[in-house]
mmCIF file of C-alpha atoms and ligand atoms in Angstrom:
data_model
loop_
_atom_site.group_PDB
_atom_site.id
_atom_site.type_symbol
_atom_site.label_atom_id
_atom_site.label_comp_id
_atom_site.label_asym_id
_atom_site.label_seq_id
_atom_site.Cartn_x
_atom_site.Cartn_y
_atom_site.Cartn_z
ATOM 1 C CA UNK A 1 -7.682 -51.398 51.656
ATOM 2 C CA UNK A 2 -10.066 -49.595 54.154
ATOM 3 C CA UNK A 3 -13.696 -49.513 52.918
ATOM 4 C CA UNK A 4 -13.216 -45.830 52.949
ATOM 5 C CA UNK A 5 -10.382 -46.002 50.643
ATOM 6 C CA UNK A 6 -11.852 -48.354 48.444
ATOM 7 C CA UNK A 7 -14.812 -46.098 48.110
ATOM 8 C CA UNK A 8 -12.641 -43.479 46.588
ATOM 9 C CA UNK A 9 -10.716 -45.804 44.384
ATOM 10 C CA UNK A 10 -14.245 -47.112 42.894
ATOM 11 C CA UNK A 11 -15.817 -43.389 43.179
ATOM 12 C CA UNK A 12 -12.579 -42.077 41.050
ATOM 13 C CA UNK A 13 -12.202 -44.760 38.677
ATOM 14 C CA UNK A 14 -16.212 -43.971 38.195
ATOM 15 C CA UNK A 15 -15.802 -40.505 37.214
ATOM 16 C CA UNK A 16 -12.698 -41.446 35.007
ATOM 17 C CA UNK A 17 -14.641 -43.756 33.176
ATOM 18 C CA UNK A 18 -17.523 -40.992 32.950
ATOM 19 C CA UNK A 19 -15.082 -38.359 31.739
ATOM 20 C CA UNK A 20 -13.168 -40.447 29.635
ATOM 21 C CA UNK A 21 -15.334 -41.161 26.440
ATOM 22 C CA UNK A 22 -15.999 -37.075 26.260
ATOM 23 C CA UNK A 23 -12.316 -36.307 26.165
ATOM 24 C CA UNK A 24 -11.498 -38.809 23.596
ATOM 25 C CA UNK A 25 -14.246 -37.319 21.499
ATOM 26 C CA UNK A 26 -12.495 -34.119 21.441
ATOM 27 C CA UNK A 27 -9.761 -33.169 18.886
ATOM 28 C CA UNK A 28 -7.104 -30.392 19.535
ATOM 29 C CA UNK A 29 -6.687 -28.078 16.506
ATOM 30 C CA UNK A 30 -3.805 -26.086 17.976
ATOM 31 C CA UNK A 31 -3.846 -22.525 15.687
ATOM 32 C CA UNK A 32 -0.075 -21.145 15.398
ATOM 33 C CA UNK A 33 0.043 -17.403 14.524
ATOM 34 C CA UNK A 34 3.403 -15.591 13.308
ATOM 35 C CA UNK A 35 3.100 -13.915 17.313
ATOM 36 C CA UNK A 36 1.031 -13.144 19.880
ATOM 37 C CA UNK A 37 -0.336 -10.097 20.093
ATOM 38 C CA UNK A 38 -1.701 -8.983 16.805
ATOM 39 C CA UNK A 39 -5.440 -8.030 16.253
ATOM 40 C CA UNK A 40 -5.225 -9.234 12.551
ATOM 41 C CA UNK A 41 -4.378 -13.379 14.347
ATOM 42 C CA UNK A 42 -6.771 -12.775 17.280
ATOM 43 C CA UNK A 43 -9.889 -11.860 14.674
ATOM 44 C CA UNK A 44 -8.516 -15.170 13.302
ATOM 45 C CA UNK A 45 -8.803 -17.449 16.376
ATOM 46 C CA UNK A 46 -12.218 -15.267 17.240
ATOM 47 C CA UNK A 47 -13.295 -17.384 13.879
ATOM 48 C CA UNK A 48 -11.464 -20.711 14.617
ATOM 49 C CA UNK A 49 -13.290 -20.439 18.099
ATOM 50 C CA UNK A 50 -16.812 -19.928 16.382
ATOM 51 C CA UNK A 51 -15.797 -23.630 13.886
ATOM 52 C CA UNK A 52 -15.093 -24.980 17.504
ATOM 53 C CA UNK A 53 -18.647 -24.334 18.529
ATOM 54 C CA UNK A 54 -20.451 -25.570 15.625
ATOM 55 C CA UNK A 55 -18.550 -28.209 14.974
ATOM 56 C CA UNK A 56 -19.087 -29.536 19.110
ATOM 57 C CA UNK A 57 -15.814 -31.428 19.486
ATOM 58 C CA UNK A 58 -13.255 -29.279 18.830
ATOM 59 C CA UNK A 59 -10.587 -27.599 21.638
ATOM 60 C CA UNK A 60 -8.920 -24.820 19.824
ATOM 61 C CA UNK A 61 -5.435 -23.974 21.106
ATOM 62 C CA UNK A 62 -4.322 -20.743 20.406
ATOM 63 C CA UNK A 63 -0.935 -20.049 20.422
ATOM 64 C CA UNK A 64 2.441 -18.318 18.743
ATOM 65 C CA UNK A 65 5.668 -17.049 19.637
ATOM 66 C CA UNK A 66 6.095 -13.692 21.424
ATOM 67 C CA UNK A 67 7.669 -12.110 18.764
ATOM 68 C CA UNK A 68 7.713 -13.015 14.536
ATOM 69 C CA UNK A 69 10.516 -15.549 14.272
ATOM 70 C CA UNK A 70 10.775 -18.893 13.164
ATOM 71 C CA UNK A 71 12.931 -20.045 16.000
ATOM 72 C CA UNK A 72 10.006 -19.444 18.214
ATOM 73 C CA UNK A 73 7.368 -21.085 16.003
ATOM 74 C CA UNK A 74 9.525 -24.254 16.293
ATOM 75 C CA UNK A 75 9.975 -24.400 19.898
ATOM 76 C CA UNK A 76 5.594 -24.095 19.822
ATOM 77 C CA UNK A 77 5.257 -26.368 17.082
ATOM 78 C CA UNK A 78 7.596 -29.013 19.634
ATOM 79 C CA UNK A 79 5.435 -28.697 22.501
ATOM 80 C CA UNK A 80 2.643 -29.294 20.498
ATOM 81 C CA UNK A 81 3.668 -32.848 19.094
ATOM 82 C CA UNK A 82 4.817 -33.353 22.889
ATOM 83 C CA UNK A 83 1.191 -32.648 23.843
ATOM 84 C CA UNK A 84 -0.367 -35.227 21.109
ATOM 85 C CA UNK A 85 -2.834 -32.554 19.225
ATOM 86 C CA UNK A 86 -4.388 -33.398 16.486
ATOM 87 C CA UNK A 87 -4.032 -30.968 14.163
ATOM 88 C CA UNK A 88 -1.811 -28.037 13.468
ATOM 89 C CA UNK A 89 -2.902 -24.736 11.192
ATOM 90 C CA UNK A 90 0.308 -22.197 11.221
ATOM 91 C CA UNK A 91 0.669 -18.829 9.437
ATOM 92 C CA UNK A 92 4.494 -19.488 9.336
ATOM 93 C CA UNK A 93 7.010 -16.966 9.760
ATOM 94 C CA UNK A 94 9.260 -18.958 6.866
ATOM 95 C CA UNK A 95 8.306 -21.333 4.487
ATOM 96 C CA UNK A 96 11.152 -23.653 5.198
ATOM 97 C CA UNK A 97 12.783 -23.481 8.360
ATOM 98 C CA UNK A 98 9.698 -24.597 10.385
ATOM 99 C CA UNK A 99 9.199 -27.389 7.556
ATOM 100 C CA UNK A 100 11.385 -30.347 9.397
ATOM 101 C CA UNK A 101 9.226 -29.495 12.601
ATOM 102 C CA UNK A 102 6.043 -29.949 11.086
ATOM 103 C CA UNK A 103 7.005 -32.930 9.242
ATOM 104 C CA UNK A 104 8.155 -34.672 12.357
ATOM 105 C CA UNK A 105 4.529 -33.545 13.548
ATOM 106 C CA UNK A 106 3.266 -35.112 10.360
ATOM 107 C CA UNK A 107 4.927 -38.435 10.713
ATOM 108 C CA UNK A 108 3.479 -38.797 14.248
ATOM 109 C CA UNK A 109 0.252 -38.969 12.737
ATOM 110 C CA UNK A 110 -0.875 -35.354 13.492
ATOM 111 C CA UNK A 111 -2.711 -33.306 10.404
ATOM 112 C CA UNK A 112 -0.602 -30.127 9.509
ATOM 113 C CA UNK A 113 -2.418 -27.128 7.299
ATOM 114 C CA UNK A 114 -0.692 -24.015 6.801
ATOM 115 C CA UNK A 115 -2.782 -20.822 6.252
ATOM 116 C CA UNK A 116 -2.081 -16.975 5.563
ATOM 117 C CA UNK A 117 1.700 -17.511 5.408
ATOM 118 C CA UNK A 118 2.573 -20.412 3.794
ATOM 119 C CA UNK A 119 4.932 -23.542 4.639
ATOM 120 C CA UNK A 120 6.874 -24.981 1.948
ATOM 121 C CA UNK A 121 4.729 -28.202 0.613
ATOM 122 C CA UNK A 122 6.956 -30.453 2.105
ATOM 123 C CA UNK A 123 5.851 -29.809 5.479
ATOM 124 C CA UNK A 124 2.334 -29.475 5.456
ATOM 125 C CA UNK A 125 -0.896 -31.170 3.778
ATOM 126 C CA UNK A 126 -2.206 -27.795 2.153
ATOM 127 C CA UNK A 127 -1.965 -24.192 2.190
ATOM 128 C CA UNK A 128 -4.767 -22.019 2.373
ATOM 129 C CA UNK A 129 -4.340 -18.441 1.097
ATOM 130 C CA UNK A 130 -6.704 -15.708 1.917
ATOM 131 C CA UNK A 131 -7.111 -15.125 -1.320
ATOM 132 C CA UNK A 132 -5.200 -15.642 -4.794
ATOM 133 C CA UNK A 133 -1.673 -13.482 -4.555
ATOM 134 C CA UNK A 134 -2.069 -12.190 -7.714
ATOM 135 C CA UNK A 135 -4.882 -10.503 -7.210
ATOM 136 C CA UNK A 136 -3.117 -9.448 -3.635
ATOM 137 C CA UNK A 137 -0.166 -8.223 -5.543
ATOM 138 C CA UNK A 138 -2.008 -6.460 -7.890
ATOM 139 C CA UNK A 139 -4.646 -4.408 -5.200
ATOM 140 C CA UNK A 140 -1.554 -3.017 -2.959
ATOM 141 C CA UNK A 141 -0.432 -1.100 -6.131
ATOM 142 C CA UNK A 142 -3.729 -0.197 -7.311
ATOM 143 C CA UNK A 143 -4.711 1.666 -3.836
ATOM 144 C CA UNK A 144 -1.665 3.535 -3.990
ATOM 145 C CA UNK A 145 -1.884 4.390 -7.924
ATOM 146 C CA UNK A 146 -5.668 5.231 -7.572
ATOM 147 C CA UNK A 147 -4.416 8.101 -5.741
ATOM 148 C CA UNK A 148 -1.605 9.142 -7.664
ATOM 149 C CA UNK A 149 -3.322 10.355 -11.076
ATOM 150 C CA UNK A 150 0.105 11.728 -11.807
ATOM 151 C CA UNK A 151 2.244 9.080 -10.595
ATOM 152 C CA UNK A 152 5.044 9.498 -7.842
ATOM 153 C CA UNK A 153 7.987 7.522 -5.564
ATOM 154 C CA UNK A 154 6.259 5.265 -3.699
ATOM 155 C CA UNK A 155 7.895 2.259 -0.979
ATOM 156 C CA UNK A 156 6.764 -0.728 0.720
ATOM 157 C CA UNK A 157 7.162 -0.963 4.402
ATOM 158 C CA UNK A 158 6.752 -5.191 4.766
ATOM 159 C CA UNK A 159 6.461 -7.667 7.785
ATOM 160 C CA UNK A 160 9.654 -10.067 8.146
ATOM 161 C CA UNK A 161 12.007 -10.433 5.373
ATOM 162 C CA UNK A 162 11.092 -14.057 5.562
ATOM 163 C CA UNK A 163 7.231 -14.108 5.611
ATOM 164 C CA UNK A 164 5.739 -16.659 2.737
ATOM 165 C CA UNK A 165 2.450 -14.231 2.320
ATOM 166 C CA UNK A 166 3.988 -11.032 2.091
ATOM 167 C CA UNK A 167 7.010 -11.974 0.210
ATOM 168 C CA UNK A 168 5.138 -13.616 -2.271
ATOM 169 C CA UNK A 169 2.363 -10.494 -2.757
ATOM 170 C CA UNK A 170 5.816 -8.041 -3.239
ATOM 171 C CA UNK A 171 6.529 -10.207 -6.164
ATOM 172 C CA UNK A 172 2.957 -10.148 -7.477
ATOM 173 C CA UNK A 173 2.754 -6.431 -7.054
ATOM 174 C CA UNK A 174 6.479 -5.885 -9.041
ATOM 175 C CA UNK A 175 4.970 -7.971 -11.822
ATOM 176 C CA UNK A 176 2.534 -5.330 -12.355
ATOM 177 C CA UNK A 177 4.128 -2.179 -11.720
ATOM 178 C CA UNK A 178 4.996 -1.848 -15.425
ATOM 179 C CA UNK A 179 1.177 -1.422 -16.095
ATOM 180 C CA UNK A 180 1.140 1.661 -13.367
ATOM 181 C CA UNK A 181 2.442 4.148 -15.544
ATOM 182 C CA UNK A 182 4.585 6.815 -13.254
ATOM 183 C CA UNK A 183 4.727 4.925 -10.122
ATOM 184 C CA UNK A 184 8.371 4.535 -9.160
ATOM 185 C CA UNK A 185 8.957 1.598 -6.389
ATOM 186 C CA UNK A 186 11.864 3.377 -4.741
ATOM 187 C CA UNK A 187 12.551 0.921 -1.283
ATOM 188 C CA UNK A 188 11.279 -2.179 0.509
ATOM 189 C CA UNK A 189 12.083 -2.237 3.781
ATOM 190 C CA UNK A 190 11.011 -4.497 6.849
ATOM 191 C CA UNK A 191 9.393 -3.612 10.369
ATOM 192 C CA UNK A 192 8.912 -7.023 11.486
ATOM 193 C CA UNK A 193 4.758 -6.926 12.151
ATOM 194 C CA UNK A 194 6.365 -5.057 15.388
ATOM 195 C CA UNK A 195 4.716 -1.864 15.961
ATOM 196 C CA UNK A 196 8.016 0.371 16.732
ATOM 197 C CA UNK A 197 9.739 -1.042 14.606
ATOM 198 C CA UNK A 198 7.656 -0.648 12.137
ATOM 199 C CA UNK A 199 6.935 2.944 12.967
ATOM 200 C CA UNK A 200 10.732 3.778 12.929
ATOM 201 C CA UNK A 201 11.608 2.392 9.476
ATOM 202 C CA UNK A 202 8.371 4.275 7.886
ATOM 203 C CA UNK A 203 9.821 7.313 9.388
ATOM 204 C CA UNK A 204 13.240 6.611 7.400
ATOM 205 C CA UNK A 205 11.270 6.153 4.576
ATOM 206 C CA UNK A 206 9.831 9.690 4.871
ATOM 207 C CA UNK A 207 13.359 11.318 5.373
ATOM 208 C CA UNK A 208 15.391 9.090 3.011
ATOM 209 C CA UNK A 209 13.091 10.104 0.384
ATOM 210 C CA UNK A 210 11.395 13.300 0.689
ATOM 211 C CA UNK A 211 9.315 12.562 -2.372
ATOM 212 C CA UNK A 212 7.719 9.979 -0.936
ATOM 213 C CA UNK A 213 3.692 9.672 -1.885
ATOM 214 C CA UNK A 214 2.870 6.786 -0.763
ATOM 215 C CA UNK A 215 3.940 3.774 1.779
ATOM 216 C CA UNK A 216 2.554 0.997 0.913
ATOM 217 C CA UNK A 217 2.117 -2.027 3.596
ATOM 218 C CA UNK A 218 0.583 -5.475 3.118
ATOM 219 C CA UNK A 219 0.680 -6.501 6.802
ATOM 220 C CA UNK A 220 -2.084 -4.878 9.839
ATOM 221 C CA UNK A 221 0.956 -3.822 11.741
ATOM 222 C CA UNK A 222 2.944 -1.912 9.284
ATOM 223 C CA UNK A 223 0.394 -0.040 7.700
ATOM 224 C CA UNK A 224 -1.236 1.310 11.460
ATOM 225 C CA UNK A 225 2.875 2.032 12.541
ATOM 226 C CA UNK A 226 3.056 4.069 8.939
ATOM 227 C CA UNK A 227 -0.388 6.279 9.087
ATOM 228 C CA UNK A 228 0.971 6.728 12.939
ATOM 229 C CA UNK A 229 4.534 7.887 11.851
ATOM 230 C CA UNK A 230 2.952 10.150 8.812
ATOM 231 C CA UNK A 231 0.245 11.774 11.146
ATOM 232 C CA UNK A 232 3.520 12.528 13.336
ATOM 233 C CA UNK A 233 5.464 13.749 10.885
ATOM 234 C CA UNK A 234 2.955 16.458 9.261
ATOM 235 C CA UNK A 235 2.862 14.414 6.387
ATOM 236 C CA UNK A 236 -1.051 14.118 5.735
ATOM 237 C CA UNK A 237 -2.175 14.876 2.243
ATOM 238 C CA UNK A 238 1.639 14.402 1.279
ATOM 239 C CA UNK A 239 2.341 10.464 2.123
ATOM 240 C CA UNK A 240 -0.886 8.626 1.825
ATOM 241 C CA UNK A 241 -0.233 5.239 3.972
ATOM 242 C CA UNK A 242 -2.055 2.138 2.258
ATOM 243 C CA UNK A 243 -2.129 -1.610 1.907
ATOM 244 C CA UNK A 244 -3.724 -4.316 4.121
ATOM 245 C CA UNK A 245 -5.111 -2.962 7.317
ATOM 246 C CA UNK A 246 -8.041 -4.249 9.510
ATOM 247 C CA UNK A 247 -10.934 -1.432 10.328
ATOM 248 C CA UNK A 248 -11.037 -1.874 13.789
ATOM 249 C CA UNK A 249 -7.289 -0.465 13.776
ATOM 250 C CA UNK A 250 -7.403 1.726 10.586
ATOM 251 C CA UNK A 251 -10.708 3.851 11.415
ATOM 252 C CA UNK A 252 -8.830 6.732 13.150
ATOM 253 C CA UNK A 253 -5.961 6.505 10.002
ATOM 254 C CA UNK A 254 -9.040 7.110 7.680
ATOM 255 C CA UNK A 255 -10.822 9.855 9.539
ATOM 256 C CA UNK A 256 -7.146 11.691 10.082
ATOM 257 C CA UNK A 257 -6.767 11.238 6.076
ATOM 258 C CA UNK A 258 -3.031 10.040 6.497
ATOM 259 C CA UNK A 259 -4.945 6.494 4.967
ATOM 260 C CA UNK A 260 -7.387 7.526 2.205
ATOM 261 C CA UNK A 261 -8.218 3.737 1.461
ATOM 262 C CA UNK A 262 -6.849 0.195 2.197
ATOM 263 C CA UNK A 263 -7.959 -3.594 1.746
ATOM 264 C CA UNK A 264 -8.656 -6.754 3.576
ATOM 265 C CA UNK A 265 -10.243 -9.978 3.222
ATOM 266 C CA UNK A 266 -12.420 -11.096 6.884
ATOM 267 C CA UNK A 267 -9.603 -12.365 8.931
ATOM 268 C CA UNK A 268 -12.838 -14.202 10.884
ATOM 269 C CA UNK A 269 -13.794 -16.025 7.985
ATOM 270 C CA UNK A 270 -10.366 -16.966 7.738
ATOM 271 C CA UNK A 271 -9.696 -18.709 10.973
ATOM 272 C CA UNK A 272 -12.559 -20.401 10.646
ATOM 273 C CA UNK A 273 -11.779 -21.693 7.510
ATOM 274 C CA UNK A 274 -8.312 -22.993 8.471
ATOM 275 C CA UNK A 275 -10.138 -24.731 11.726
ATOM 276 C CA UNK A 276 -13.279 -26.359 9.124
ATOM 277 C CA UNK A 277 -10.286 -27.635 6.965
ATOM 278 C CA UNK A 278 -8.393 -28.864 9.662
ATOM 279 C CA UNK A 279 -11.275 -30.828 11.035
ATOM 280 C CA UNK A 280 -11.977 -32.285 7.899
ATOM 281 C CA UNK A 281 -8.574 -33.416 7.102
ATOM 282 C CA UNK A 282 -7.811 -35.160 10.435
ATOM 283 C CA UNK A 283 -11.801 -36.796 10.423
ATOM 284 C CA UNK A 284 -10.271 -38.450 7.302
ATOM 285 C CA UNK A 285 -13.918 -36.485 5.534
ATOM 286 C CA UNK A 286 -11.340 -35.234 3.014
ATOM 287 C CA UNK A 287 -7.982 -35.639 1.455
ATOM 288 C CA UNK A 288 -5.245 -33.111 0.767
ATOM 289 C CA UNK A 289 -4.454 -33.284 -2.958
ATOM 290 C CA UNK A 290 -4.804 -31.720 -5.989
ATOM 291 C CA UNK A 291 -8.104 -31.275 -7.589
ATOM 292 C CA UNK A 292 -9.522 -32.049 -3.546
ATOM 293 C CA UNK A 293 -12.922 -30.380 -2.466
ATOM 294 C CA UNK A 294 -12.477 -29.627 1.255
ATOM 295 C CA UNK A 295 -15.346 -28.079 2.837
ATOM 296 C CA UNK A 296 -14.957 -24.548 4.412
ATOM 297 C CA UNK A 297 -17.833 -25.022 6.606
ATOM 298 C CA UNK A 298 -20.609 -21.277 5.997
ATOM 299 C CA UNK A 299 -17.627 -20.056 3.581
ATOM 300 C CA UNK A 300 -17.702 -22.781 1.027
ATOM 301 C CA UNK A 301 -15.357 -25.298 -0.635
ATOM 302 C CA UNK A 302 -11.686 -24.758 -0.679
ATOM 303 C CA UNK A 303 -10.646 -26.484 -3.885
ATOM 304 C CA UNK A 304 -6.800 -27.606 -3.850
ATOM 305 C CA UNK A 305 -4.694 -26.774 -6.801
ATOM 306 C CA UNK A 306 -1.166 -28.621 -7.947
ATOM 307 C CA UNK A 307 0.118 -27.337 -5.111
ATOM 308 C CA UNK A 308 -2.235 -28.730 -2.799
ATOM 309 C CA UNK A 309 -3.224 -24.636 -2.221
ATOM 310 C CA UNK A 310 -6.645 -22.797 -2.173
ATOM 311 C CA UNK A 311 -7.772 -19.338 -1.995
ATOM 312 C CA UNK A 312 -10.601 -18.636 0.080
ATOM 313 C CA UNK A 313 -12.079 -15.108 -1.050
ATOM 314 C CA UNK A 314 -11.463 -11.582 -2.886
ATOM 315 C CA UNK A 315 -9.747 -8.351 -0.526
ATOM 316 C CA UNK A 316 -12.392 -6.144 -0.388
ATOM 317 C CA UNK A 317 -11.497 -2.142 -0.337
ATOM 318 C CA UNK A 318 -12.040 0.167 2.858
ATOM 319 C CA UNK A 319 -12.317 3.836 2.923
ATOM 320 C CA UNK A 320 -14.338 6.647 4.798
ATOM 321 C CA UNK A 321 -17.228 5.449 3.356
ATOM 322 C CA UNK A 322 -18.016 2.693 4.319
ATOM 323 C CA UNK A 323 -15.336 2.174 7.310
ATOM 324 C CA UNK A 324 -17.937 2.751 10.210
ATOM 325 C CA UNK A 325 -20.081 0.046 9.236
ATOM 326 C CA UNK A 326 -16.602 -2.443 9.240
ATOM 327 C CA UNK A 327 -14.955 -1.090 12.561
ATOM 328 C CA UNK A 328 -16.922 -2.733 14.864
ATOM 329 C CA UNK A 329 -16.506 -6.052 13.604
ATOM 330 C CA UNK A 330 -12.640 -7.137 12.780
HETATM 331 C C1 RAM B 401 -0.335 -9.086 9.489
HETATM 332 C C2 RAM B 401 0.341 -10.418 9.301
HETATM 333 C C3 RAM B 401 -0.509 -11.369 8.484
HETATM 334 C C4 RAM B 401 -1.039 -10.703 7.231
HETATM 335 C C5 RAM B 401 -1.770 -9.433 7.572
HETATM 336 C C6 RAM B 401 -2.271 -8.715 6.337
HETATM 337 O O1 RAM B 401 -1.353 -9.219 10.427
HETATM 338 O O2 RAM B 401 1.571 -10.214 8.669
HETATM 339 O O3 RAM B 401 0.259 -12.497 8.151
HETATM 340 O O4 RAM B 401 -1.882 -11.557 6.499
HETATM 341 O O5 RAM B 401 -0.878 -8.576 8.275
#
């Protein structure tokens, strides 16, 4: 070897030994949303991103299919075991059919969370729900009764027909319909967390049942495609649109009056809780089962139930006034 080349080799071997000890300190928490493209996941990874910088040693992949399936969660959640990350948090777009993926993720030592949407316990550590789906359940009906003194037909326009969170709220809120004297569920239907899609089947709400007060949608997309499709339709003050909706996306709903109110917990808080529990779990600073404290990092302690599941904090209401202050932020 020529002294020049041998000056490379030694130069490059050098800087590999330099760079090596500060990549190995890094972990890869890889954050799967339902798709790309929604503001409600990208508030999310704005929060897993902010864990990532206190916590120093964190790379936070951010990633999803293009569109809400489960197919396209598994082909992610394969490249991700091919890639060796550490750690996996999903909001899954079905509880089981992404659970053999993740287990083979598990058994190749990588740490596997699920958060917002759940995964079915065999294929993850823990679930982390935004907050407790009763109480979920429970505010979607309330928003829309609060404005319907006299009761009326109201429907729910949902996310997939498979999605753990918003399934599982739908039941919650049928539980307690019985206590909402006059308010008549008449339809759930499904626009996919896809904006025209979403916007279209609203729009069959309004004709299928012209007695419609209320549409009531638990996912960001679905409830901005509804106060959209009622402002269209010259249905203010007639269909009030409600459910889960973020501020940043709802403010010009609210000021139009086709939303008089709606809820959220900080979808911030909870990407950076998913990202501190992550962490935690794959450090080995915690274990995932019942009765477990797992720190939350600035939020708190997520405390793990039979299930291995935790709630991290209450919905909090939204309406014209106090929107401005929220708009700005998530
Ligand atoms: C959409 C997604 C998400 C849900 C929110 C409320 O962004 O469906 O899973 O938690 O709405």
């Amino acid at each position: 070897m020529s002294i020049m080349k041998k000056t490379l080799a030694t130069a490059a071997m050098a800087s590999l030994m330099l760079a090596q000890p500060a990549a190995a300190e890094n972990v890869r928490i890889a954050l799967v949303v339902k798709a790309l493209g929604i503001g409600f996941f990208e508030a999310a990874n704005e929060g897993a991103e902010e864990a990532a910088a206190e916590l120093g040693d964190v790379e936070i992949i951010y990633t999803g299919p293009t569109s809400t399936t489960a197919e396209g969660q598994i082909e992610v959640i394969n490249a991700l075991i091919a890639q060796g990350v550490d750690a996996i948090a999903i909001s899954a777009n079905d509880p089981d059919a992404v659970a053999p993926a993740l287990r083979r993720a598990m058994d190749r030592g990588i740490t596997v969370i699920s958060w917002d949407s759940g995964v079915a316990p065999e294929g993850r550590q823990m679930h982390l729900n935004p907050s407790s789906p009763e109480l979920i359940g429970n505010t979607i009906i309330r928003l829309a009764a609060d404005h319907l003194p006299d009761g009326g037909d109201v429907a729910i326009l949902s996310a997939t027909s498979t999605s753990t969170n918003q399934n599982i709220w739908i039941e919650e809120a049928t539980k307690v319909l019985p206590d909402y004297e006059g308010i008549n569920l008449v339809a759930t239907v499904y626009g996919d967390d896809l904006a025209d899609k979403s916007y279209r089947e609203a729009q069959g709400l309004m004709s299928t049942y012209p007695d419609l007060r209320a549409i009531i949608a638990p996912t960001t997309v679905g409830i901005l495609a509804a106060s959209q499709a009622v402002a269209d339709a010259g249905k203010i003050g007639e269909v009030n649109v409600t459910g889960l909706g973020l501020p940043s996306e709802m403010a010009g709903a609210v000021e139009s009056g086709a939303t008089l109110s709606f809820a959220i917990w900080n979808p911030i808080d909870l990407g950076y809780a998913a990202t501190m529990i992550s962490y935690n779990l794959l450090k080995g600073e915690a274990t995932a089962e019942p009765g477990a404290s797992i720190s939350m990092g600035r939020i708190g302690e997520a405390v793990l139930d039979d299930n291995n599941e935790a709630a991290m904090a209450d919905p909090f209401t939204y309406d014209a006034s106090n929107i401005d202050e929220f708009k700005s932020i998530f």
